[in-house]
PDB file of C-alpha atoms and ligand atoms in Angstrom:
ATOM      1  CA  MET A  29      84.315 -13.743  13.248  1.00  0.00           C
ATOM      2  CA  GLU A  30      83.735 -10.279  11.835  1.00  0.00           C
ATOM      3  CA  LEU A  31      79.977 -10.727  11.952  1.00  0.00           C
ATOM      4  CA  ILE A  32      80.205 -11.879  15.578  1.00  0.00           C
ATOM      5  CA  ASN A  33      82.258  -8.791  16.437  1.00  0.00           C
ATOM      6  CA  TYR A  34      79.665  -6.617  14.749  1.00  0.00           C
ATOM      7  CA  ILE A  35      76.801  -8.230  16.702  1.00  0.00           C
ATOM      8  CA  ASP A  36      78.822  -7.835  19.876  1.00  0.00           C
ATOM      9  CA  PHE A  37      79.253  -4.155  19.068  1.00  0.00           C
ATOM     10  CA  LEU A  38      75.534  -3.661  18.466  1.00  0.00           C
ATOM     11  CA  LEU A  39      74.359  -5.810  21.386  1.00  0.00           C
ATOM     12  CA  PRO A  40      77.052  -5.713  24.036  1.00  0.00           C
ATOM     13  CA  ARG A  41      76.795  -8.351  26.762  1.00  0.00           C
ATOM     14  CA  PHE A  42      77.940  -7.832  30.326  1.00  0.00           C
ATOM     15  CA  CYS A  43      79.369 -10.047  33.054  1.00  0.00           C
ATOM     16  CA  LEU A  44      76.478 -11.173  35.295  1.00  0.00           C
ATOM     17  CA  HIS A  45      78.658 -10.652  38.341  1.00  0.00           C
ATOM     18  CA  CYS A  46      80.931  -7.602  37.879  1.00  0.00           C
ATOM     19  CA  ASN A  47      79.067  -6.022  34.938  1.00  0.00           C
ATOM     20  CA  ILE A  48      82.191  -5.494  32.804  1.00  0.00           C
ATOM     21  CA  LYS A  49      81.617  -5.781  29.024  1.00  0.00           C
ATOM     22  CA  LEU A  50      82.160  -9.349  27.843  1.00  0.00           C
ATOM     23  CA  ASN A  51      84.493 -10.366  25.016  1.00  0.00           C
ATOM     24  CA  VAL A  52      83.142 -12.427  22.120  1.00  0.00           C
ATOM     25  CA  ASN A  53      84.428 -15.678  23.583  1.00  0.00           C
ATOM     26  CA  GLU A  54      83.127 -15.075  27.137  1.00  0.00           C
ATOM     27  CA  LYS A  55      79.755 -16.417  28.263  1.00  0.00           C
ATOM     28  CA  TYR A  56      77.745 -14.980  31.170  1.00  0.00           C
ATOM     29  CA  LEU A  57      80.892 -14.257  33.216  1.00  0.00           C
ATOM     30  CA  CYS A  58      84.108 -12.422  32.357  1.00  0.00           C
ATOM     31  CA  THR A  59      87.292 -14.474  32.449  1.00  0.00           C
ATOM     32  CA  TYR A  60      88.259 -13.050  35.830  1.00  0.00           C
ATOM     33  CA  CYS A  61      84.917 -13.964  37.478  1.00  0.00           C
ATOM     34  CA  SER A  62      84.808 -17.296  35.692  1.00  0.00           C
ATOM     35  CA  ASP A  63      88.283 -18.165  36.956  1.00  0.00           C
ATOM     36  CA  SER A  64      87.209 -17.370  40.505  1.00  0.00           C
ATOM     37  CA  LEU A  65      84.453 -20.045  40.512  1.00  0.00           C
ATOM     38  CA  ARG A  66      85.530 -22.642  43.071  1.00  0.00           C
ATOM     39  CA  ARG A  67      85.382 -26.239  41.961  1.00  0.00           C
ATOM     40  CA  THR A  68      84.153 -28.886  44.391  1.00  0.00           C
ATOM     41  CA  ASN A  69      86.735 -30.629  46.480  1.00  0.00           C
ATOM     42  CA  GLU A  70      87.039 -33.933  48.260  1.00  0.00           C
ATOM     43  CA  LEU A  71      85.233 -32.606  51.355  1.00  0.00           C
ATOM     44  CA  SER A  72      82.148 -31.434  49.470  1.00  0.00           C
ATOM     45  CA  LEU A  73      81.906 -34.735  47.614  1.00  0.00           C
ATOM     46  CA  ASN A  74      82.065 -36.609  50.904  1.00  0.00           C
ATOM     47  CA  HIS A  75      79.238 -34.391  52.101  1.00  0.00           C
ATOM     48  CA  LEU A  76      77.141 -35.389  49.089  1.00  0.00           C
ATOM     49  CA  ASN A  77      77.961 -39.040  49.423  1.00  0.00           C
ATOM     50  CA  ARG A  78      76.296 -39.039  52.816  1.00  0.00           C
ATOM     51  CA  ILE A  79      72.866 -38.467  51.257  1.00  0.00           C
ATOM     52  CA  LYS A  80      71.514 -41.883  52.144  1.00  0.00           C
ATOM     53  CA  SER A  81      69.142 -42.619  49.232  1.00  0.00           C
ATOM     54  CA  LEU A  82      71.768 -41.774  46.611  1.00  0.00           C
ATOM     55  CA  CYS A  83      74.349 -44.165  45.206  1.00  0.00           C
ATOM     56  CA  ASP A  84      76.637 -41.307  44.218  1.00  0.00           C
ATOM     57  CA  CYS A  85      76.600 -37.655  43.271  1.00  0.00           C
ATOM     58  CA  ARG A  86      78.620 -35.083  41.283  1.00  0.00           C
ATOM     59  CA  THR A  87      78.548 -31.310  41.519  1.00  0.00           C
ATOM     60  CA  LEU A  88      80.624 -28.659  39.749  1.00  0.00           C
ATOM     61  CA  TYR A  89      81.073 -25.723  42.098  1.00  0.00           C
ATOM     62  CA  LEU A  90      81.018 -24.649  45.718  1.00  0.00           C
ATOM     63  CA  PHE A  91      78.198 -22.168  46.297  1.00  0.00           C
ATOM     64  CA  GLU A  92      79.557 -18.949  47.775  1.00  0.00           C
ATOM     65  CA  LYS A  93      77.470 -15.963  48.810  1.00  0.00           C
ATOM     66  CA  ASP A  94      78.155 -12.678  46.950  1.00  0.00           C
ATOM     67  CA  MET A  95      80.434 -14.492  44.517  1.00  0.00           C
ATOM     68  CA  PRO A  96      80.081 -15.194  40.746  1.00  0.00           C
ATOM     69  CA  ILE A  97      78.389 -18.571  41.398  1.00  0.00           C
ATOM     70  CA  GLN A  98      75.569 -16.810  43.270  1.00  0.00           C
ATOM     71  CA  SER A  99      75.142 -14.373  40.354  1.00  0.00           C
ATOM     72  CA  LEU A 100      74.883 -17.268  37.896  1.00  0.00           C
ATOM     73  CA  ILE A 101      72.316 -19.157  39.990  1.00  0.00           C
ATOM     74  CA  HIS A 102      70.335 -16.003  40.777  1.00  0.00           C
ATOM     75  CA  ASN A 103      70.069 -15.052  37.100  1.00  0.00           C
ATOM     76  CA  LEU A 104      69.149 -18.620  36.184  1.00  0.00           C
ATOM     77  CA  LYS A 105      66.341 -18.748  38.767  1.00  0.00           C
ATOM     78  CA  TYR A 106      65.010 -15.244  39.099  1.00  0.00           C
ATOM     79  CA  ASN A 107      65.959 -13.224  35.998  1.00  0.00           C
ATOM     80  CA  GLY A 108      64.572 -15.532  33.360  1.00  0.00           C
ATOM     81  CA  ILE A 109      67.932 -16.487  31.834  1.00  0.00           C
ATOM     82  CA  PHE A 110      67.102 -20.199  31.537  1.00  0.00           C
ATOM     83  CA  ARG A 111      69.882 -20.642  28.949  1.00  0.00           C
ATOM     84  CA  ILE A 112      72.370 -20.486  31.817  1.00  0.00           C
ATOM     85  CA  GLY A 113      70.856 -23.827  32.849  1.00  0.00           C
ATOM     86  CA  ILE A 114      71.543 -25.341  29.420  1.00  0.00           C
ATOM     87  CA  TYR A 115      75.064 -23.913  29.425  1.00  0.00           C
ATOM     88  CA  LEU A 116      75.922 -25.247  32.904  1.00  0.00           C
ATOM     89  CA  GLY A 117      74.163 -28.530  32.144  1.00  0.00           C
ATOM     90  CA  ARG A 118      76.498 -28.925  29.149  1.00  0.00           C
ATOM     91  CA  THR A 119      79.450 -28.232  31.438  1.00  0.00           C
ATOM     92  CA  ILE A 120      78.239 -30.953  33.849  1.00  0.00           C
ATOM     93  CA  GLY A 121      77.793 -33.290  30.872  1.00  0.00           C
ATOM     94  CA  GLU A 122      81.278 -32.611  29.503  1.00  0.00           C
ATOM     95  CA  GLU A 123      82.860 -33.060  32.912  1.00  0.00           C
ATOM     96  CA  TYR A 124      81.088 -36.256  33.978  1.00  0.00           C
ATOM     97  CA  LYS A 125      79.974 -37.884  30.702  1.00  0.00           C
ATOM     98  CA  ASN A 126      82.156 -40.957  31.203  1.00  0.00           C
ATOM     99  CA  ILE A 127      80.957 -41.460  34.775  1.00  0.00           C
ATOM    100  CA  PHE A 128      77.276 -41.085  33.825  1.00  0.00           C
ATOM    101  CA  LEU A 129      77.563 -43.460  30.853  1.00  0.00           C
ATOM    102  CA  ASP A 130      80.301 -45.979  31.639  1.00  0.00           C
ATOM    103  CA  GLU A 131      80.288 -46.181  35.452  1.00  0.00           C
ATOM    104  CA  TRP A 132      76.753 -45.350  36.532  1.00  0.00           C
ATOM    105  CA  HIS A 133      75.021 -46.587  33.317  1.00  0.00           C
ATOM    106  CA  ILE A 134      72.294 -43.935  33.630  1.00  0.00           C
ATOM    107  CA  ASP A 135      69.046 -44.731  31.746  1.00  0.00           C
ATOM    108  CA  SER A 136      67.415 -41.347  32.150  1.00  0.00           C
ATOM    109  CA  ILE A 137      67.724 -37.909  33.680  1.00  0.00           C
ATOM    110  CA  VAL A 138      65.066 -36.680  36.120  1.00  0.00           C
ATOM    111  CA  PRO A 139      64.860 -32.956  36.919  1.00  0.00           C
ATOM    112  CA  VAL A 140      63.762 -32.039  40.470  1.00  0.00           C
ATOM    113  CA  PRO A 141      60.301 -30.515  39.876  1.00  0.00           C
ATOM    114  CA  LEU A 142      58.872 -27.209  41.076  1.00  0.00           C
ATOM    115  CA  TYR A 143      55.358 -26.816  42.461  1.00  0.00           C
ATOM    116  CA  HIS A 144      53.035 -25.809  39.583  1.00  0.00           C
ATOM    117  CA  SER A 145      52.258 -22.294  40.880  1.00  0.00           C
ATOM    118  CA  LYS A 146      55.967 -21.634  41.387  1.00  0.00           C
ATOM    119  CA  GLN A 147      56.736 -22.821  37.872  1.00  0.00           C
ATOM    120  CA  ALA A 148      53.915 -20.683  36.460  1.00  0.00           C
ATOM    121  CA  GLU A 149      55.326 -17.657  38.251  1.00  0.00           C
ATOM    122  CA  ARG A 150      58.890 -18.314  37.046  1.00  0.00           C
ATOM    123  CA  GLY A 151      57.817 -19.510  33.604  1.00  0.00           C
ATOM    124  CA  TYR A 152      60.090 -22.563  33.670  1.00  0.00           C
ATOM    125  CA  ASN A 153      61.857 -25.099  35.864  1.00  0.00           C
ATOM    126  CA  GLN A 154      65.583 -24.317  35.898  1.00  0.00           C
ATOM    127  CA  SER A 155      66.454 -27.955  36.695  1.00  0.00           C
ATOM    128  CA  TYR A 156      64.773 -29.045  33.472  1.00  0.00           C
ATOM    129  CA  TYR A 157      67.133 -26.831  31.451  1.00  0.00           C
ATOM    130  CA  ILE A 158      70.163 -28.148  33.328  1.00  0.00           C
ATOM    131  CA  ALA A 159      68.913 -31.664  32.468  1.00  0.00           C
ATOM    132  CA  LYS A 160      68.546 -30.668  28.801  1.00  0.00           C
ATOM    133  CA  GLY A 161      72.123 -29.385  28.789  1.00  0.00           C
ATOM    134  CA  ILE A 162      73.357 -32.715  30.173  1.00  0.00           C
ATOM    135  CA  LYS A 163      71.295 -34.549  27.548  1.00  0.00           C
ATOM    136  CA  SER A 164      72.833 -32.533  24.703  1.00  0.00           C
ATOM    137  CA  VAL A 165      76.297 -33.825  25.635  1.00  0.00           C
ATOM    138  CA  THR A 166      75.536 -37.360  26.842  1.00  0.00           C
ATOM    139  CA  GLY A 167      72.523 -38.294  24.720  1.00  0.00           C
ATOM    140  CA  ILE A 168      70.695 -39.552  27.845  1.00  0.00           C
ATOM    141  CA  ASN A 169      66.950 -38.822  27.708  1.00  0.00           C
ATOM    142  CA  VAL A 170      65.172 -36.510  30.142  1.00  0.00           C
ATOM    143  CA  PHE A 171      61.921 -37.708  31.731  1.00  0.00           C
ATOM    144  CA  LYS A 172      59.810 -35.567  34.033  1.00  0.00           C
ATOM    145  CA  VAL A 173      58.732 -38.508  36.182  1.00  0.00           C
ATOM    146  CA  LEU A 174      58.382 -36.570  39.433  1.00  0.00           C
ATOM    147  CA  LYS A 175      55.676 -34.127  40.416  1.00  0.00           C
ATOM    148  CA  ARG A 176      55.761 -31.783  43.389  1.00  0.00           C
ATOM    149  CA  ILE A 177      52.316 -32.196  44.946  1.00  0.00           C
ATOM    150  CA  ARG A 178      52.508 -29.680  47.711  1.00  0.00           C
ATOM    151  CA  TYR A 179      53.890 -26.198  48.080  1.00  0.00           C
ATOM    152  CA  THR A 180      57.063 -26.208  50.149  1.00  0.00           C
ATOM    153  CA  GLN A 181      58.324 -23.004  51.676  1.00  0.00           C
ATOM    154  CA  SER A 182      61.815 -21.870  50.742  1.00  0.00           C
ATOM    155  CA  GLN A 183      64.361 -23.973  52.598  1.00  0.00           C
ATOM    156  CA  THR A 184      66.844 -21.153  53.157  1.00  0.00           C
ATOM    157  CA  GLU A 185      65.582 -20.079  56.594  1.00  0.00           C
ATOM    158  CA  LEU A 186      64.956 -23.587  57.929  1.00  0.00           C
ATOM    159  CA  THR A 187      67.029 -25.795  60.198  1.00  0.00           C
ATOM    160  CA  LEU A 188      68.023 -29.228  58.968  1.00  0.00           C
ATOM    161  CA  SER A 189      65.220 -31.105  60.755  1.00  0.00           C
ATOM    162  CA  GLU A 190      62.684 -28.523  59.515  1.00  0.00           C
ATOM    163  CA  ARG A 191      63.990 -28.998  55.975  1.00  0.00           C
ATOM    164  CA  ILE A 192      63.479 -32.762  56.132  1.00  0.00           C
ATOM    165  CA  LEU A 193      59.878 -32.307  57.383  1.00  0.00           C
ATOM    166  CA  ASN A 194      59.257 -29.544  54.845  1.00  0.00           C
ATOM    167  CA  VAL A 195      59.842 -31.843  51.861  1.00  0.00           C
ATOM    168  CA  LYS A 196      58.417 -35.061  53.363  1.00  0.00           C
ATOM    169  CA  GLY A 197      55.635 -36.302  51.097  1.00  0.00           C
ATOM    170  CA  ALA A 198      56.096 -33.369  48.702  1.00  0.00           C
ATOM    171  CA  PHE A 199      56.819 -35.527  45.631  1.00  0.00           C
ATOM    172  CA  LYS A 200      54.886 -38.110  43.681  1.00  0.00           C
ATOM    173  CA  ILE A 201      55.649 -40.299  40.653  1.00  0.00           C
ATOM    174  CA  LYS A 202      53.725 -39.511  37.500  1.00  0.00           C
ATOM    175  CA  ARG A 203      55.292 -41.972  35.022  1.00  0.00           C
ATOM    176  CA  PHE A 204      55.988 -45.304  36.701  1.00  0.00           C
ATOM    177  CA  LYS A 205      57.136 -47.034  33.512  1.00  0.00           C
ATOM    178  CA  ASN A 206      60.094 -44.655  33.269  1.00  0.00           C
ATOM    179  CA  VAL A 207      61.123 -45.459  36.845  1.00  0.00           C
ATOM    180  CA  LYS A 208      60.785 -49.188  37.444  1.00  0.00           C
ATOM    181  CA  GLY A 209      64.107 -50.983  37.124  1.00  0.00           C
ATOM    182  CA  LYS A 210      65.865 -47.826  35.852  1.00  0.00           C
ATOM    183  CA  ARG A 211      69.113 -46.166  36.835  1.00  0.00           C
ATOM    184  CA  LEU A 212      68.229 -42.497  37.251  1.00  0.00           C
ATOM    185  CA  LEU A 213      70.176 -39.251  37.488  1.00  0.00           C
ATOM    186  CA  LEU A 214      68.377 -36.612  39.564  1.00  0.00           C
ATOM    187  CA  VAL A 215      69.292 -33.050  38.611  1.00  0.00           C
ATOM    188  CA  ASP A 216      68.978 -29.900  40.707  1.00  0.00           C
ATOM    189  CA  ASP A 217      70.560 -26.433  40.625  1.00  0.00           C
ATOM    190  CA  VAL A 218      71.980 -26.217  44.152  1.00  0.00           C
ATOM    191  CA  ILE A 219      72.178 -28.946  46.791  1.00  0.00           C
ATOM    192  CA  THR A 220      72.334 -27.657  50.355  1.00  0.00           C
ATOM    193  CA  THR A 221      71.548 -30.210  53.063  1.00  0.00           C
ATOM    194  CA  GLY A 222      70.454 -32.752  50.471  1.00  0.00           C
ATOM    195  CA  SER A 223      66.997 -33.136  52.060  1.00  0.00           C
ATOM    196  CA  THR A 224      65.144 -32.354  48.798  1.00  0.00           C
ATOM    197  CA  ILE A 225      67.273 -34.653  46.656  1.00  0.00           C
ATOM    198  CA  ASN A 226      67.098 -37.375  49.324  1.00  0.00           C
ATOM    199  CA  GLU A 227      63.297 -37.181  49.428  1.00  0.00           C
ATOM    200  CA  CYS A 228      63.102 -37.356  45.604  1.00  0.00           C
ATOM    201  CA  ALA A 229      65.480 -40.309  45.542  1.00  0.00           C
ATOM    202  CA  SER A 230      63.543 -42.262  48.160  1.00  0.00           C
ATOM    203  CA  VAL A 231      60.259 -41.712  46.290  1.00  0.00           C
ATOM    204  CA  LEU A 232      61.939 -43.031  43.102  1.00  0.00           C
ATOM    205  CA  LEU A 233      63.357 -46.045  44.945  1.00  0.00           C
ATOM    206  CA  GLU A 234      59.979 -46.837  46.510  1.00  0.00           C
ATOM    207  CA  ALA A 235      58.525 -46.769  42.999  1.00  0.00           C
ATOM    208  CA  GLY A 236      61.000 -49.424  41.900  1.00  0.00           C
ATOM    209  CA  ALA A 237      63.982 -47.466  40.543  1.00  0.00           C
ATOM    210  CA  ASN A 238      67.072 -49.662  40.407  1.00  0.00           C
ATOM    211  CA  LYS A 239      69.557 -46.983  41.467  1.00  0.00           C
ATOM    212  CA  VAL A 240      69.413 -43.220  41.940  1.00  0.00           C
ATOM    213  CA  TYR A 241      72.335 -40.825  41.406  1.00  0.00           C
ATOM    214  CA  ALA A 242      72.411 -37.017  41.400  1.00  0.00           C
ATOM    215  CA  ALA A 243      74.164 -34.077  39.774  1.00  0.00           C
ATOM    216  CA  SER A 244      73.977 -30.349  40.455  1.00  0.00           C
ATOM    217  CA  ILE A 245      75.644 -27.103  39.468  1.00  0.00           C
ATOM    218  CA  ALA A 246      76.653 -26.262  43.010  1.00  0.00           C
ATOM    219  CA  ILE A 247      76.717 -27.423  46.583  1.00  0.00           C
ATOM    220  CA  ALA A 248      76.147 -25.062  49.498  1.00  0.00           C
ATOM    221  CA  GLY A 249      77.138 -25.234  53.129  1.00  0.00           C
ATOM    222  CA  SER A 250      79.308 -28.335  53.006  1.00  0.00           C
ATOM    223  CA  ASP A 251      81.426 -26.914  55.812  1.00  0.00           C
ATOM    224  CA  SER A 252      78.510 -26.695  58.280  1.00  0.00           C
ATOM    225  CA  HIS A 253      76.193 -29.254  59.997  1.00  0.00           C
ATOM    226  CA  SER A 254      73.722 -30.884  57.538  1.00  0.00           C
ATOM    227  CA  ILE A 255      73.869 -34.465  56.259  1.00  0.00           C
ATOM    228  CA  GLU A 256      76.577 -35.507  58.630  1.00  0.00           C
ATOM    229  CA  SER A 257      74.615 -34.493  61.693  1.00  0.00           C
ATOM    230  CA  ARG A 258      71.521 -36.225  60.350  1.00  0.00           C
ATOM    231  CA  ASN A 259      73.337 -39.480  59.907  1.00  0.00           C
ATOM    232  CA  SER A 260      74.928 -39.253  63.303  1.00  0.00           C
ATOM    233  CA  LYS A 261      71.518 -39.051  65.030  1.00  0.00           C
TER     234      LYS A 261
HETATM  235 ZN1   ZN B   2      83.105 -10.371  35.865  1.00  0.00          ZN
END
């Protein structure tokens, strides 16, 4: 404990959201910011369960703009702090371990891939680190069976129908033997309309996957249009 205090004194760490100095036992966020993360509710899970190629889905938090969850995701994706992915992946694993193992009987974890130039620019795929975090708790192996074969523009400015078109045909299988007959858990950082995860899941199913499930750190926009309006068309 004394050594940890000493290291903390020499290399102080700060809350990624409010910038206050962190205590020894705090990670990435101070207790106040961490307590203000909003867990998913019934409504957001219903939203996810409407993604048609998925059997089921779990997500930890509601994504909220200008809130601690955005600071976590932003630092994970754009500031090189890939360890946040491992940390939150462990949290997902601890929370849903029994579901993944005893209810869904997951054979392997599949991170949603980035296009190669995007990954080269970022240096890593954040979803891969989330997957590794889940593996460290559940013992389920991670296989990079999907490849993104085409650059897809950022989805943030697109309407729902544009998002679906944007990701259509963007993924390909690269390891069929790890897909055929398997029960897979797709992992992504944030799920918004679900069009990316739905496209990945349908490619896996076409390649012979038995069942596809998904998990993410956060879900965005569950109170707006999205999946529901797609299914009602
Ligand atoms: Zn804080």
